[in-house]
Amino acid sequence: MKKLIYILCMLPIFTACEDVIEVEVPTDKARLTVDALMRIDTTQPSTNYYAEVKVSVSSNFFETIEPAILEQISITNLASQENIPLFETFIGSGVYQSETTVDFMTSGELILFIQHEGSRYAARTTYVPAVPIKKLEQGDATLFSGEETEIIVAFDDQPNQTDFYLFDFDFNEYLVTEDTFYP
């Protein structure tokens, strides 16, 4: 009798229903995604640096992101009129790079030019120096769940100019911030 009561109590657990919910995910045409990083460390004695650009083609929500195969990619410095083509590091990787100099990257306006599947894309930028970090330490405070790590960063911000800060957390995680809210 006890076994029968036990079986009857366990029966609803094993006969629970599951409903399959069909979710319509919107589909869109593929788009080009460009992730460019030009890191310059002027404190190092080297005069040559690499410009690296990762280009991929976005996809629908549940599909994989594929590397883009470009027809052409280059960076032009408008001040010197120098043009450097970028080459794919490994065939099919979608990562394009080329060796360059500090002068090329820091003087004048830069244009990134990309040609992909008959379409042309261009982006403009200028070099913006970052303020050196004076002190970096791990703190004890947390924000929400208690599992965050507090990082205390100290630097001298110039009050009469707009500065930008790039924090590299590794694993392709970056934070770019402007000094609007810093004293």
mmCIF file of C-alpha atoms in Angstrom:
data_model
loop_
_atom_site.group_PDB
_atom_site.id
_atom_site.type_symbol
_atom_site.label_atom_id
_atom_site.label_comp_id
_atom_site.label_asym_id
_atom_site.label_seq_id
_atom_site.Cartn_x
_atom_site.Cartn_y
_atom_site.Cartn_z
ATOM 1 C CA MET A 1 0.000 0.000 0.000
ATOM 2 C CA LYS A 2 2.847 2.374 0.837
ATOM 3 C CA LYS A 3 4.406 1.665 -2.544
ATOM 4 C CA LEU A 4 1.133 2.507 -4.283
ATOM 5 C CA ILE A 5 0.859 5.842 -2.438
ATOM 6 C CA TYR A 6 4.487 6.581 -3.252
ATOM 7 C CA ILE A 7 3.932 5.796 -6.950
ATOM 8 C CA LEU A 8 0.768 7.920 -7.065
ATOM 9 C CA CYS A 9 2.622 10.854 -5.477
ATOM 10 C CA MET A 10 5.517 10.573 -7.955
ATOM 11 C CA LEU A 11 3.301 10.090 -11.018
ATOM 12 C CA PRO A 12 2.535 13.832 -11.543
ATOM 13 C CA ILE A 13 6.263 14.612 -11.561
ATOM 14 C CA PHE A 14 6.972 12.176 -14.364
ATOM 15 C CA THR A 15 3.896 13.066 -16.407
ATOM 16 C CA ALA A 16 4.347 16.840 -16.412
ATOM 17 C CA CYS A 17 3.649 18.510 -19.722
ATOM 18 C CA GLU A 18 6.031 20.637 -21.713
ATOM 19 C CA ASP A 19 4.751 23.053 -24.280
ATOM 20 C CA VAL A 20 6.972 23.933 -27.184
ATOM 21 C CA ILE A 21 6.932 27.658 -27.771
ATOM 22 C CA GLU A 22 7.667 28.762 -31.302
ATOM 23 C CA VAL A 23 9.426 32.122 -31.353
ATOM 24 C CA GLU A 24 9.728 33.929 -34.625
ATOM 25 C CA VAL A 25 13.126 35.587 -34.719
ATOM 26 C CA PRO A 26 13.312 38.443 -37.192
ATOM 27 C CA THR A 27 15.597 37.899 -40.147
ATOM 28 C CA ASP A 28 17.560 40.635 -41.799
ATOM 29 C CA LYS A 29 20.123 40.906 -44.544
ATOM 30 C CA ALA A 30 23.730 40.344 -43.539
ATOM 31 C CA ARG A 31 25.747 43.376 -42.478
ATOM 32 C CA LEU A 32 29.444 44.055 -42.352
ATOM 33 C CA THR A 33 30.919 44.329 -38.847
ATOM 34 C CA VAL A 34 34.267 46.101 -38.461
ATOM 35 C CA ASP A 35 36.365 46.000 -35.286
ATOM 36 C CA ALA A 36 39.549 48.039 -35.657
ATOM 37 C CA LEU A 37 42.202 48.581 -33.021
ATOM 38 C CA MET A 38 45.256 50.721 -33.595
ATOM 39 C CA ARG A 39 47.254 50.482 -30.388
ATOM 40 C CA ILE A 40 50.274 52.770 -30.129
ATOM 41 C CA ASP A 41 52.620 52.692 -27.163
ATOM 42 C CA THR A 42 54.975 55.653 -27.546
ATOM 43 C CA THR A 43 56.881 54.650 -24.394
ATOM 44 C CA GLN A 44 58.357 51.637 -26.184
ATOM 45 C CA PRO A 45 61.526 52.068 -28.287
ATOM 46 C CA SER A 46 60.049 50.361 -31.380
ATOM 47 C CA THR A 47 59.096 52.551 -34.327
ATOM 48 C CA ASN A 48 56.923 49.991 -36.126
ATOM 49 C CA TYR A 49 53.452 48.940 -35.043
ATOM 50 C CA TYR A 50 50.627 46.906 -36.481
ATOM 51 C CA ALA A 51 47.246 48.188 -37.544
ATOM 52 C CA GLU A 52 44.729 45.370 -37.104
ATOM 53 C CA VAL A 53 41.149 45.230 -38.387
ATOM 54 C CA LYS A 54 38.754 42.320 -37.826
ATOM 55 C CA VAL A 55 35.917 42.192 -40.352
ATOM 56 C CA SER A 56 32.988 39.799 -40.210
ATOM 57 C CA VAL A 57 29.529 39.429 -41.696
ATOM 58 C CA SER A 58 26.662 39.486 -39.208
ATOM 59 C CA SER A 59 23.977 36.862 -39.495
ATOM 60 C CA ASN A 60 20.551 36.020 -38.194
ATOM 61 C CA PHE A 61 20.130 35.494 -34.453
ATOM 62 C CA PHE A 62 20.909 31.774 -34.189
ATOM 63 C CA GLU A 63 23.483 31.566 -36.997
ATOM 64 C CA THR A 64 27.244 31.794 -36.675
ATOM 65 C CA ILE A 65 29.143 34.966 -37.517
ATOM 66 C CA GLU A 66 31.407 34.368 -40.503
ATOM 67 C CA PRO A 67 34.687 36.174 -41.276
ATOM 68 C CA ALA A 68 34.418 38.551 -44.220
ATOM 69 C CA ILE A 69 36.449 38.022 -47.372
ATOM 70 C CA LEU A 70 37.220 41.533 -48.596
ATOM 71 C CA GLU A 71 38.105 42.688 -52.079
ATOM 72 C CA GLN A 72 40.215 45.531 -50.666
ATOM 73 C CA ILE A 73 41.081 47.124 -47.329
ATOM 74 C CA SER A 74 43.521 49.967 -46.675
ATOM 75 C CA ILE A 75 44.272 52.910 -44.394
ATOM 76 C CA THR A 76 45.174 56.314 -45.831
ATOM 77 C CA ASN A 77 46.762 59.199 -43.940
ATOM 78 C CA LEU A 78 45.329 62.392 -45.471
ATOM 79 C CA ALA A 79 48.192 64.603 -44.207
ATOM 80 C CA SER A 80 50.978 62.567 -45.814
ATOM 81 C CA GLN A 81 48.831 60.995 -48.581
ATOM 82 C CA GLU A 82 50.439 57.673 -47.640
ATOM 83 C CA ASN A 83 48.320 54.573 -48.160
ATOM 84 C CA ILE A 84 48.956 51.178 -46.545
ATOM 85 C CA PRO A 85 47.058 48.101 -47.711
ATOM 86 C CA LEU A 86 46.087 45.564 -45.053
ATOM 87 C CA PHE A 87 46.480 41.840 -45.640
ATOM 88 C CA GLU A 88 44.648 38.893 -44.117
ATOM 89 C CA THR A 89 46.831 37.253 -41.457
ATOM 90 C CA PHE A 90 45.443 33.759 -42.155
ATOM 91 C CA ILE A 91 43.271 32.968 -45.156
ATOM 92 C CA GLY A 92 39.620 32.950 -44.075
ATOM 93 C CA SER A 93 40.291 34.495 -40.634
ATOM 94 C CA GLY A 94 38.754 37.908 -41.352
ATOM 95 C CA VAL A 95 41.670 39.586 -39.536
ATOM 96 C CA TYR A 96 43.585 42.064 -41.679
ATOM 97 C CA GLN A 97 46.782 43.797 -40.609
ATOM 98 C CA SER A 98 49.820 45.659 -41.826
ATOM 99 C CA GLU A 99 52.967 47.092 -40.315
ATOM 100 C CA THR A 100 52.956 50.874 -39.877
ATOM 101 C CA THR A 101 54.807 53.637 -38.049
ATOM 102 C CA VAL A 102 53.880 55.906 -35.160
ATOM 103 C CA ASP A 103 54.078 58.971 -37.420
ATOM 104 C CA PHE A 104 51.598 57.457 -39.872
ATOM 105 C CA MET A 105 49.091 56.735 -37.096
ATOM 106 C CA THR A 106 49.471 59.953 -35.073
ATOM 107 C CA SER A 107 49.787 62.765 -37.628
ATOM 108 C CA GLY A 108 46.784 63.707 -39.715
ATOM 109 C CA GLU A 109 43.375 62.260 -40.351
ATOM 110 C CA LEU A 110 43.119 58.541 -41.138
ATOM 111 C CA ILE A 111 40.632 56.953 -43.552
ATOM 112 C CA LEU A 112 39.825 53.236 -43.361
ATOM 113 C CA PHE A 113 38.615 52.080 -46.778
ATOM 114 C CA ILE A 114 36.886 48.713 -47.306
ATOM 115 C CA GLN A 115 35.482 47.163 -50.468
ATOM 116 C CA HIS A 116 33.216 44.146 -49.979
ATOM 117 C CA GLU A 117 30.907 42.494 -52.516
ATOM 118 C CA GLY A 118 30.909 45.555 -54.761
ATOM 119 C CA SER A 119 30.069 48.005 -51.949
ATOM 120 C CA ARG A 120 32.528 50.561 -50.601
ATOM 121 C CA TYR A 121 32.784 51.653 -46.984
ATOM 122 C CA ALA A 122 34.907 54.360 -45.383
ATOM 123 C CA ALA A 123 35.519 55.575 -41.826
ATOM 124 C CA ARG A 124 37.447 58.616 -40.588
ATOM 125 C CA THR A 125 39.357 59.182 -37.392
ATOM 126 C CA THR A 126 42.253 61.060 -35.871
ATOM 127 C CA TYR A 127 44.698 59.976 -33.225
ATOM 128 C CA VAL A 128 43.632 60.952 -29.709
ATOM 129 C CA PRO A 129 46.325 60.447 -27.049
ATOM 130 C CA ALA A 130 45.343 58.935 -23.717
ATOM 131 C CA VAL A 131 46.381 60.302 -20.354
ATOM 132 C CA PRO A 132 48.855 57.952 -18.601
ATOM 133 C CA ILE A 133 47.514 55.909 -15.688
ATOM 134 C CA LYS A 134 49.293 56.818 -12.436
ATOM 135 C CA LYS A 135 47.952 54.066 -10.176
ATOM 136 C CA LEU A 136 45.916 50.892 -10.631
ATOM 137 C CA GLU A 137 44.774 48.709 -7.732
ATOM 138 C CA GLN A 138 42.076 46.238 -6.781
ATOM 139 C CA GLY A 139 39.488 47.523 -4.301
ATOM 140 C CA ASP A 140 37.166 45.797 -1.828
ATOM 141 C CA ALA A 141 33.772 47.248 -2.810
ATOM 142 C CA THR A 142 31.155 45.564 -5.011
ATOM 143 C CA LEU A 143 28.258 46.914 -7.017
ATOM 144 C CA PHE A 144 25.317 44.522 -7.342
ATOM 145 C CA SER A 145 25.781 40.810 -6.693
ATOM 146 C CA GLY A 146 28.948 40.938 -4.639
ATOM 147 C CA GLU A 147 30.893 38.966 -7.237
ATOM 148 C CA GLU A 148 32.224 42.000 -9.112
ATOM 149 C CA THR A 149 35.805 43.161 -8.767
ATOM 150 C CA GLU A 150 36.384 46.823 -8.009
ATOM 151 C CA ILE A 151 39.298 48.385 -9.869
ATOM 152 C CA ILE A 152 40.567 51.769 -8.722
ATOM 153 C CA VAL A 153 42.241 53.786 -11.482
ATOM 154 C CA ALA A 154 44.075 57.068 -10.826
ATOM 155 C CA PHE A 155 45.136 59.514 -13.553
ATOM 156 C CA ASP A 156 45.540 63.270 -13.982
ATOM 157 C CA ASP A 157 42.754 64.574 -16.190
ATOM 158 C CA GLN A 158 43.340 67.903 -17.939
ATOM 159 C CA PRO A 159 40.324 70.150 -17.161
ATOM 160 C CA ASN A 160 40.541 72.234 -20.341
ATOM 161 C CA GLN A 161 40.551 69.382 -22.875
ATOM 162 C CA THR A 162 38.337 66.430 -23.712
ATOM 163 C CA ASP A 163 40.116 63.138 -23.156
ATOM 164 C CA PHE A 164 39.080 59.585 -23.920
ATOM 165 C CA TYR A 165 40.161 56.475 -22.067
ATOM 166 C CA LEU A 166 40.365 52.937 -23.415
ATOM 167 C CA PHE A 167 40.308 50.126 -20.856
ATOM 168 C CA ASP A 168 41.320 46.704 -22.191
ATOM 169 C CA PHE A 169 39.872 43.935 -19.997
ATOM 170 C CA ASP A 170 41.289 41.204 -22.258
ATOM 171 C CA PHE A 171 39.168 38.598 -24.061
ATOM 172 C CA ASN A 172 38.154 41.324 -26.595
ATOM 173 C CA GLU A 173 36.348 43.267 -23.862
ATOM 174 C CA TYR A 174 36.961 47.025 -24.050
ATOM 175 C CA LEU A 175 35.501 50.095 -22.414
ATOM 176 C CA VAL A 176 35.909 53.506 -24.025
ATOM 177 C CA THR A 177 34.979 56.407 -21.804
ATOM 178 C CA GLU A 178 35.062 60.197 -22.106
ATOM 179 C CA ASP A 179 36.158 62.456 -19.242
ATOM 180 C CA THR A 180 32.783 64.233 -18.996
ATOM 181 C CA PHE A 181 32.039 62.896 -15.509
ATOM 182 C CA TYR A 182 35.545 62.885 -14.059
ATOM 183 C CA PRO A 183 36.639 65.663 -11.707
#
